[in-house]
């Protein structure tokens, strides 16, 4: 079989068969965990090494070229059918959060690996190299800093990261040494973006939208940028029985009113071009007595949108409203911005192409935006990047209950194949 004979989409029975292999590999690699009974695989651990080795072995069974880079990322290559240095890269991360699931990250490594094995076993190759990468760190669960693997290949690695320390006092530099790497050579992991036609990441959705729409997959148009704040409202504590209702400076009442308004305002953006998600996830009430008027309240605010200016306008508006409420209740506000990340757009033409592929396979050409961060955020800064989301049960992720179905994997494999076959052209 050559490229011309390879069906525009994988024959259904082939995709179904390969999907079973993907599920088997995910199950197999779930065994490489540092905490028995849990999915827990962190950067530069023996389990990370065993995972890289297993991916390489599986690839070598089909005579694919494999290597590990200087940041501990595992690579697999289906060589082009001609002399070229152009490549497309498919990948995701191999690390997990503690007590995580079996599919977050690894699905986006294993699914393209199985496809490459199928291509290699059937003598199929393309005018460009097709690479699969398994990034060693995305979650940041060992050293605190996230996206270390993709940062290394994108030239965004920060030399101060060598001093990061894990929970046992091991520095990143020491961990690299134990892994068989040299931290002073991480820059060698950097790729030449001029040679990359596209980066494509398959990832479970980690949210409920696809399940609600009864769809297996969607394209992804971008990754939301987030801003976070720590807010304190300072009022006056007092006796619940002696301070009249008209004389109170109750910080919790103002905070509660604001949270309800904030939620309503975010709900009202659902049908906007750029919806905003706003969350108060933490509330601390002082002094916290049953018979004491709340003197002060600490609350967190997390606001996200695929469009930074939609997000920032929303924040400015809501913080102004908070000030009004604080004045009306006689409260003082303290505000600290604790986190900022810019929104990242996926490559427009590749995302349109992927949306078309999704439409052909499912009847619904849907593109979602991602509220969670991904390696694709980093790659998008240097190469044309897009993603494919796959449904996961209940939208649950970062949890042992994470679950996917083989039928959806089959559709995802067909989508990846169509994208590579038809949408990536030199
Ligand atoms: Zn992930």
Short mmCIF file of C-alpha atoms and ligand atoms in Angstrom, two decimals:
data_model
loop_
_atom_site.label_atom_id
_atom_site.label_comp_id
_atom_site.label_asym_id
_atom_site.label_seq_id
_atom_site.Cartn_x
_atom_site.Cartn_y
_atom_site.Cartn_z
CA UNK A 1 0.00 0.00 0.00
CA UNK A 2 1.34 3.45 -0.82
CA UNK A 3 0.11 6.93 -0.06
CA UNK A 4 -2.17 6.99 -3.08
CA UNK A 5 -3.86 3.82 -1.91
CA UNK A 6 -4.23 4.92 1.68
CA UNK A 7 -7.89 5.78 2.04
CA UNK A 8 -8.72 9.41 2.83
CA UNK A 9 -9.89 8.13 6.12
CA UNK A 10 -8.68 4.92 7.69
CA UNK A 11 -10.97 2.06 6.70
CA UNK A 12 -13.38 1.76 9.60
CA UNK A 13 -12.31 -1.77 10.54
CA UNK A 14 -8.63 -0.74 10.50
CA UNK A 15 -9.32 2.30 12.71
CA UNK A 16 -11.34 0.12 15.10
CA UNK A 17 -8.52 -2.41 15.30
CA UNK A 18 -5.88 0.26 15.91
CA UNK A 19 -8.10 1.90 18.55
CA UNK A 20 -8.05 -1.36 20.53
CA UNK A 21 -4.24 -1.28 20.41
CA UNK A 22 -4.26 2.35 21.64
CA UNK A 23 -6.40 1.31 24.63
CA UNK A 24 -4.06 -1.62 25.34
CA UNK A 25 -0.98 0.63 25.25
CA UNK A 26 -2.63 3.20 27.57
CA UNK A 27 -3.40 0.35 29.98
CA UNK A 28 0.14 -1.00 29.69
CA UNK A 29 1.78 2.38 30.32
CA UNK A 30 -0.56 3.06 33.26
CA UNK A 31 1.47 0.34 35.01
CA UNK A 32 4.49 2.67 35.07
CA UNK A 33 3.54 4.59 38.20
CA UNK A 34 5.57 5.65 41.22
CA UNK A 35 2.65 5.22 43.66
CA UNK A 36 1.11 1.75 43.71
CA UNK A 37 -2.63 1.75 43.15
CA UNK A 38 -2.54 5.27 41.66
CA UNK A 39 -1.61 6.82 38.33
CA UNK A 40 1.40 8.94 39.30
CA UNK A 41 4.26 9.47 36.86
CA UNK A 42 6.50 12.49 37.28
CA UNK A 43 9.36 14.06 35.36
CA UNK A 44 12.81 12.40 35.43
CA UNK A 45 11.74 9.48 37.62
CA UNK A 46 12.52 5.80 36.93
CA UNK A 47 8.88 5.45 35.76
CA UNK A 48 9.42 8.27 33.26
CA UNK A 49 12.48 6.43 31.97
CA UNK A 50 10.64 3.11 31.72
CA UNK A 51 7.83 4.84 29.83
CA UNK A 52 10.27 6.36 27.32
CA UNK A 53 11.98 2.99 26.87
CA UNK A 54 8.67 1.19 26.32
CA UNK A 55 7.52 3.76 23.72
CA UNK A 56 10.85 3.34 21.92
CA UNK A 57 10.58 -0.47 22.00
CA UNK A 58 7.04 -0.44 20.63
CA UNK A 59 8.16 1.90 17.84
CA UNK A 60 11.24 -0.20 17.03
CA UNK A 61 9.04 -3.28 16.57
CA UNK A 62 7.87 -1.50 13.41
CA UNK A 63 11.39 -0.32 12.50
CA UNK A 64 10.62 3.31 13.32
CA UNK A 65 13.50 5.61 14.22
CA UNK A 66 13.57 6.63 17.93
CA UNK A 67 15.60 8.94 20.17
CA UNK A 68 15.41 10.69 23.54
CA UNK A 69 16.37 14.37 23.60
CA UNK A 70 18.42 16.26 26.19
CA UNK A 71 15.32 17.26 28.17
CA UNK A 72 14.12 13.64 28.51
CA UNK A 73 11.43 13.90 25.81
CA UNK A 74 10.91 10.69 23.82
CA UNK A 75 10.73 10.90 20.02
CA UNK A 76 9.59 8.49 17.30
CA UNK A 77 9.97 9.18 13.57
CA UNK A 78 8.41 7.83 10.40
CA UNK A 79 11.04 8.83 7.86
CA UNK A 80 9.96 10.79 4.79
CA UNK A 81 9.99 9.00 1.42
CA UNK A 82 12.52 11.52 0.09
CA UNK A 83 15.46 13.64 1.27
CA UNK A 84 13.89 16.44 3.31
CA UNK A 85 14.23 18.11 6.66
CA UNK A 86 10.55 19.10 6.83
CA UNK A 87 8.55 17.42 9.58
CA UNK A 88 5.19 17.44 11.26
CA UNK A 89 5.05 16.71 14.97
CA UNK A 90 2.24 14.96 16.81
CA UNK A 91 2.48 14.67 20.54
CA UNK A 92 1.51 15.42 24.11
CA UNK A 93 2.89 14.68 27.58
CA UNK A 94 3.76 11.45 29.37
CA UNK A 95 3.70 12.79 32.95
CA UNK A 96 0.59 12.82 35.16
CA UNK A 97 -0.68 14.56 38.26
CA UNK A 98 -0.59 12.47 41.47
CA UNK A 99 -3.62 10.14 41.54
CA UNK A 100 -4.40 11.16 37.97
CA UNK A 101 -5.96 9.28 35.07
CA UNK A 102 -4.73 6.92 32.37
CA UNK A 103 -5.39 9.14 29.34
CA UNK A 104 -4.54 12.79 30.07
CA UNK A 105 -1.43 13.37 27.97
CA UNK A 106 -0.46 9.81 27.13
CA UNK A 107 -3.39 9.38 24.68
CA UNK A 108 -1.84 12.11 22.53
CA UNK A 109 1.43 10.15 22.43
CA UNK A 110 0.13 6.60 22.08
CA UNK A 111 -2.53 7.26 19.40
CA UNK A 112 -0.10 8.79 16.86
CA UNK A 113 2.48 6.13 17.81
CA UNK A 114 0.00 3.38 16.86
CA UNK A 115 -0.77 5.22 13.60
CA UNK A 116 2.93 5.50 12.75
CA UNK A 117 3.41 1.79 13.44
CA UNK A 118 0.47 1.06 11.11
CA UNK A 119 1.95 3.28 8.38
CA UNK A 120 5.39 1.72 8.78
CA UNK A 121 4.04 -1.84 8.84
CA UNK A 122 2.20 -1.12 5.55
CA UNK A 123 5.05 0.70 3.82
CA UNK A 124 3.23 4.07 3.88
CA UNK A 125 5.28 7.25 4.14
CA UNK A 126 4.90 10.91 3.30
CA UNK A 127 6.83 13.74 1.67
CA UNK A 128 7.82 14.91 5.17
CA UNK A 129 8.90 13.18 8.36
CA UNK A 130 6.08 12.39 10.77
CA UNK A 131 7.34 12.64 14.35
CA UNK A 132 5.69 11.70 17.64
CA UNK A 133 6.92 13.32 20.84
CA UNK A 134 6.17 12.40 24.45
CA UNK A 135 6.99 15.42 26.61
CA UNK A 136 8.47 14.43 29.97
CA UNK A 137 6.84 17.26 31.91
CA UNK A 138 3.70 19.27 31.30
CA UNK A 139 1.91 19.09 34.62
CA UNK A 140 4.74 20.50 36.72
CA UNK A 141 3.94 18.12 39.59
CA UNK A 142 7.53 17.34 40.49
CA UNK A 143 9.33 20.69 40.29
CA UNK A 144 6.47 23.22 40.39
CA UNK A 145 7.23 24.83 37.02
CA UNK A 146 5.00 23.48 34.23
CA UNK A 147 5.54 22.66 30.52
CA UNK A 148 9.24 21.88 30.93
CA UNK A 149 9.45 19.37 28.04
CA UNK A 150 7.80 21.57 25.41
CA UNK A 151 9.68 24.64 26.70
CA UNK A 152 12.97 22.82 26.10
CA UNK A 153 12.22 22.01 22.45
CA UNK A 154 10.87 25.53 21.85
CA UNK A 155 13.96 27.28 23.21
CA UNK A 156 11.98 28.64 26.18
CA UNK A 157 13.87 26.70 28.87
CA UNK A 158 15.03 28.96 31.70
CA UNK A 159 18.48 28.20 33.08
CA UNK A 160 17.33 28.99 36.63
CA UNK A 161 15.06 25.90 36.45
CA UNK A 162 18.14 23.74 37.20
CA UNK A 163 17.81 24.87 40.83
CA UNK A 164 14.15 23.90 41.22
CA UNK A 165 13.72 21.38 44.02
CA UNK A 166 11.22 18.51 44.37
CA UNK A 167 9.48 17.47 47.61
CA UNK A 168 12.51 15.38 48.64
CA UNK A 169 15.02 18.19 48.18
CA UNK A 170 16.36 16.82 44.86
CA UNK A 171 17.25 19.59 42.39
CA UNK A 172 16.24 19.38 38.76
CA UNK A 173 19.94 19.29 37.83
CA UNK A 174 20.48 16.26 40.14
CA UNK A 175 17.33 14.54 38.83
CA UNK A 176 18.58 15.00 35.26
CA UNK A 177 21.92 13.49 36.23
CA UNK A 178 20.24 10.43 37.80
CA UNK A 179 18.14 10.09 34.64
CA UNK A 180 21.32 10.01 32.56
CA UNK A 181 21.05 13.57 31.23
CA UNK A 182 23.19 16.67 31.64
CA UNK A 183 21.29 19.85 32.49
CA UNK A 184 23.95 21.97 30.78
CA UNK A 185 22.97 20.32 27.47
CA UNK A 186 19.20 20.98 27.61
CA UNK A 187 19.51 23.62 24.88
CA UNK A 188 20.43 20.79 22.47
CA UNK A 189 16.79 19.66 22.72
CA UNK A 190 15.68 22.80 20.89
CA UNK A 191 14.20 22.12 17.45
CA UNK A 192 14.51 24.27 14.33
CA UNK A 193 11.06 25.76 13.85
CA UNK A 194 11.78 26.44 10.16
CA UNK A 195 11.57 22.71 9.51
CA UNK A 196 8.25 22.13 11.28
CA UNK A 197 5.16 22.19 9.05
CA UNK A 198 2.73 21.69 11.93
CA UNK A 199 2.39 20.61 15.55
CA UNK A 200 -0.79 18.66 16.27
CA UNK A 201 -1.89 17.60 19.75
CA UNK A 202 -4.66 15.10 20.45
CA UNK A 203 -5.93 15.47 24.03
CA UNK A 204 -8.97 14.44 26.03
CA UNK A 205 -11.33 17.39 26.38
CA UNK A 206 -11.20 17.43 30.21
CA UNK A 207 -14.62 19.06 30.15
CA UNK A 208 -18.23 17.99 29.50
CA UNK A 209 -19.10 19.83 26.25
CA UNK A 210 -18.48 16.98 23.76
CA UNK A 211 -20.43 14.56 25.95
CA UNK A 212 -23.28 17.07 26.23
CA UNK A 213 -23.31 17.47 22.43
CA UNK A 214 -23.00 13.71 21.93
CA UNK A 215 -19.90 14.15 19.74
CA UNK A 216 -16.65 12.12 19.84
CA UNK A 217 -14.22 14.86 18.73
CA UNK A 218 -13.80 18.54 17.99
CA UNK A 219 -11.19 20.90 16.63
CA UNK A 220 -9.67 23.45 19.05
CA UNK A 221 -9.38 27.12 18.13
CA UNK A 222 -7.26 28.27 21.04
CA UNK A 223 -6.29 27.98 24.66
CA UNK A 224 -7.76 30.42 27.15
CA UNK A 225 -5.58 32.85 29.02
CA UNK A 226 -6.19 33.12 32.77
CA UNK A 227 -5.81 35.87 35.35
CA UNK A 228 -6.07 35.20 39.06
CA UNK A 229 -6.50 37.53 42.02
CA UNK A 230 -6.43 37.29 45.80
CA UNK A 231 -9.02 39.72 47.18
CA UNK A 232 -9.64 40.75 50.78
CA UNK A 233 -12.70 42.71 51.91
CA UNK A 234 -12.14 44.32 55.30
CA UNK A 235 -15.22 45.31 57.30
CA UNK A 236 -15.91 45.25 61.01
CA UNK A 237 -16.52 42.23 63.19
CA UNK A 238 -19.22 42.66 65.82
CA UNK A 239 -21.72 40.92 68.04
CA UNK A 240 -24.47 39.16 66.08
CA UNK A 241 -27.04 40.18 68.69
CA UNK A 242 -26.15 43.77 69.54
CA UNK A 243 -25.11 45.52 66.30
CA UNK A 244 -28.28 46.66 64.49
CA UNK A 245 -28.72 45.53 60.90
CA UNK A 246 -28.44 49.09 59.63
CA UNK A 247 -25.08 49.69 61.35
CA UNK A 248 -23.10 46.71 60.06
CA UNK A 249 -19.98 46.48 57.89
CA UNK A 250 -20.52 42.83 56.96
CA UNK A 251 -17.82 41.77 54.50
CA UNK A 252 -19.45 38.39 53.72
CA UNK A 253 -22.74 39.93 52.63
CA UNK A 254 -20.92 42.18 50.11
CA UNK A 255 -18.73 39.28 48.93
CA UNK A 256 -21.73 37.02 48.46
CA UNK A 257 -23.67 39.62 46.49
CA UNK A 258 -20.63 40.18 44.27
CA UNK A 259 -20.04 36.46 43.64
CA UNK A 260 -23.65 36.00 42.53
CA UNK A 261 -23.40 39.02 40.19
CA UNK A 262 -20.05 37.83 38.84
CA UNK A 263 -21.48 34.42 38.04
CA UNK A 264 -24.54 35.95 36.36
CA UNK A 265 -22.36 38.28 34.26
CA UNK A 266 -20.16 35.36 33.10
CA UNK A 267 -23.29 33.30 32.31
CA UNK A 268 -24.47 36.19 30.13
CA UNK A 269 -21.35 35.83 27.95
CA UNK A 270 -22.12 32.20 27.01
CA UNK A 271 -23.45 33.20 23.57
CA UNK A 272 -20.80 35.90 22.98
CA UNK A 273 -18.05 35.42 20.40
CA UNK A 274 -15.58 35.22 23.29
CA UNK A 275 -17.26 33.80 26.40
CA UNK A 276 -15.70 34.46 29.79
CA UNK A 277 -15.44 31.95 32.62
CA UNK A 278 -15.25 33.37 36.14
CA UNK A 279 -14.76 31.37 39.31
CA UNK A 280 -14.46 32.16 43.01
CA UNK A 281 -13.01 28.91 44.28
CA UNK A 282 -11.86 29.94 47.71
CA UNK A 283 -13.59 31.87 50.48
CA UNK A 284 -12.17 32.47 53.95
CA UNK A 285 -14.32 34.18 56.54
CA UNK A 286 -12.84 35.86 59.64
CA UNK A 287 -13.14 35.52 62.50
CA UNK A 288 -15.55 32.70 61.60
CA UNK A 289 -17.77 32.58 64.69
CA UNK A 290 -21.46 31.61 64.59
CA UNK A 291 -22.38 34.70 66.59
CA UNK A 292 -19.91 37.13 65.00
CA UNK A 293 -20.53 39.49 62.07
CA UNK A 294 -17.86 38.61 59.44
CA UNK A 295 -15.11 41.22 59.82
CA UNK A 296 -13.13 40.26 56.78
CA UNK A 297 -13.38 37.87 53.84
CA UNK A 298 -10.59 36.55 51.64
CA UNK A 299 -11.62 35.28 48.22
CA UNK A 300 -9.92 34.07 45.08
CA UNK A 301 -10.92 35.08 41.57
CA UNK A 302 -10.01 33.13 38.39
CA UNK A 303 -11.13 34.58 35.03
CA UNK A 304 -10.46 32.98 31.64
CA UNK A 305 -11.27 33.63 28.03
CA UNK A 306 -9.88 32.79 24.63
CA UNK A 307 -9.70 36.53 24.04
CA UNK A 308 -7.52 38.57 26.41
CA UNK A 309 -9.34 41.84 25.88
CA UNK A 310 -12.79 40.26 26.49
CA UNK A 311 -11.36 38.82 29.70
CA UNK A 312 -9.72 42.07 30.80
CA UNK A 313 -12.82 44.19 30.11
CA UNK A 314 -14.86 41.73 32.16
CA UNK A 315 -12.39 41.93 35.04
CA UNK A 316 -12.22 45.74 35.05
CA UNK A 317 -15.99 45.94 35.04
CA UNK A 318 -16.44 43.46 37.87
CA UNK A 319 -13.73 44.98 40.04
CA UNK A 320 -15.41 48.39 39.64
CA UNK A 321 -18.65 46.81 40.78
CA UNK A 322 -16.86 45.30 43.77
CA UNK A 323 -15.62 48.75 44.72
CA UNK A 324 -19.17 50.12 44.60
CA UNK A 325 -20.41 47.31 46.81
CA UNK A 326 -17.50 47.79 49.21
CA UNK A 327 -18.27 51.52 49.49
CA UNK A 328 -21.93 50.83 50.10
CA UNK A 329 -21.03 48.41 52.92
CA UNK A 330 -18.23 50.53 54.39
CA UNK A 331 -15.49 48.02 53.46
CA UNK A 332 -11.86 48.37 52.46
CA UNK A 333 -10.55 46.31 49.49
CA UNK A 334 -7.10 44.72 49.13
CA UNK A 335 -6.34 43.26 45.73
CA UNK A 336 -3.36 41.27 44.51
CA UNK A 337 -2.96 39.76 41.02
CA UNK A 338 -1.37 36.35 41.58
CA UNK A 339 -1.21 34.89 38.04
CA UNK A 340 -1.44 36.05 34.42
CA UNK A 341 -1.23 33.98 31.23
CA UNK A 342 -2.00 35.22 27.74
CA UNK A 343 -4.56 33.42 25.59
CA UNK A 344 -3.06 31.38 22.74
CA UNK A 345 -4.71 31.05 19.33
CA UNK A 346 -4.27 27.90 17.27
CA UNK A 347 -3.09 28.36 13.67
CA UNK A 348 -6.10 29.60 11.70
CA UNK A 349 -5.71 27.58 8.51
CA UNK A 350 -4.81 24.31 10.25
CA UNK A 351 -7.69 24.78 12.68
CA UNK A 352 -10.09 25.37 9.80
CA UNK A 353 -8.69 22.24 8.16
CA UNK A 354 -9.17 20.24 11.35
CA UNK A 355 -12.69 21.62 11.79
CA UNK A 356 -13.49 20.43 8.26
CA UNK A 357 -12.08 16.98 9.06
CA UNK A 358 -14.18 16.85 12.24
CA UNK A 359 -17.26 17.84 10.20
CA UNK A 360 -16.63 15.12 7.62
CA UNK A 361 -16.28 12.45 10.30
CA UNK A 362 -19.03 13.49 12.71
CA UNK A 363 -21.41 15.69 10.71
CA UNK A 364 -20.70 18.59 13.07
CA UNK A 365 -17.73 20.86 12.20
CA UNK A 366 -17.17 21.98 15.78
CA UNK A 367 -14.19 23.88 17.21
CA UNK A 368 -13.98 24.41 20.97
CA UNK A 369 -11.61 26.53 22.98
CA UNK A 370 -9.55 24.94 25.72
CA UNK A 371 -9.90 26.21 29.26
CA UNK A 372 -6.95 24.09 30.40
CA UNK A 373 -3.29 24.60 29.50
CA UNK A 374 -1.49 22.24 27.06
CA UNK A 375 1.94 21.74 25.48
CA UNK A 376 0.34 23.23 22.35
CA UNK A 377 0.45 26.65 24.10
CA UNK A 378 4.23 26.62 24.02
CA UNK A 379 4.57 25.13 20.52
CA UNK A 380 2.09 27.71 19.14
CA UNK A 381 4.70 30.38 19.86
CA UNK A 382 7.15 28.86 17.38
CA UNK A 383 5.29 26.67 14.85
CA UNK A 384 1.79 26.43 13.26
CA UNK A 385 -0.15 24.54 15.91
CA UNK A 386 -3.57 23.01 16.30
CA UNK A 387 -5.29 20.45 18.51
CA UNK A 388 -7.94 17.74 18.42
CA UNK A 389 -10.17 17.19 21.46
CA UNK A 390 -11.66 13.79 22.26
CA UNK A 391 -14.65 13.19 24.52
CA UNK A 392 -13.98 11.83 28.02
CA UNK A 393 -16.66 10.42 30.30
CA UNK A 394 -18.36 13.06 32.43
CA UNK A 395 -15.65 15.52 31.42
CA UNK A 396 -13.65 14.09 34.33
CA UNK A 397 -9.86 14.43 34.29
CA UNK A 398 -6.94 14.62 36.76
CA UNK A 399 -8.82 11.86 38.51
CA UNK A 400 -8.61 8.03 38.56
CA UNK A 401 -12.18 8.01 37.15
CA UNK A 402 -10.88 9.46 33.85
CA UNK A 403 -12.44 7.29 31.13
CA UNK A 404 -12.66 7.19 27.32
CA UNK A 405 -14.26 4.79 24.84
CA UNK A 406 -12.60 2.80 22.08
CA UNK A 407 -15.09 4.05 19.45
CA UNK A 408 -14.00 7.65 20.06
CA UNK A 409 -10.33 6.67 19.76
CA UNK A 410 -11.17 5.11 16.39
CA UNK A 411 -12.72 8.40 15.16
CA UNK A 412 -9.70 10.34 16.49
CA UNK A 413 -7.30 8.08 14.58
CA UNK A 414 -9.29 8.67 11.40
CA UNK A 415 -9.17 12.44 12.01
CA UNK A 416 -5.39 12.42 12.56
CA UNK A 417 -4.93 10.35 9.39
CA UNK A 418 -7.10 12.63 7.26
CA UNK A 419 -5.30 15.68 8.62
CA UNK A 420 -1.85 14.28 7.83
CA UNK A 421 -2.92 12.94 4.43
CA UNK A 422 -4.81 15.90 3.09
CA UNK A 423 -4.15 19.01 5.11
CA UNK A 424 -0.42 19.11 5.52
CA UNK A 425 1.15 19.93 2.18
CA UNK A 426 4.70 21.01 1.51
ZN1 LIG B 1 -2.74 17.01 29.69
#
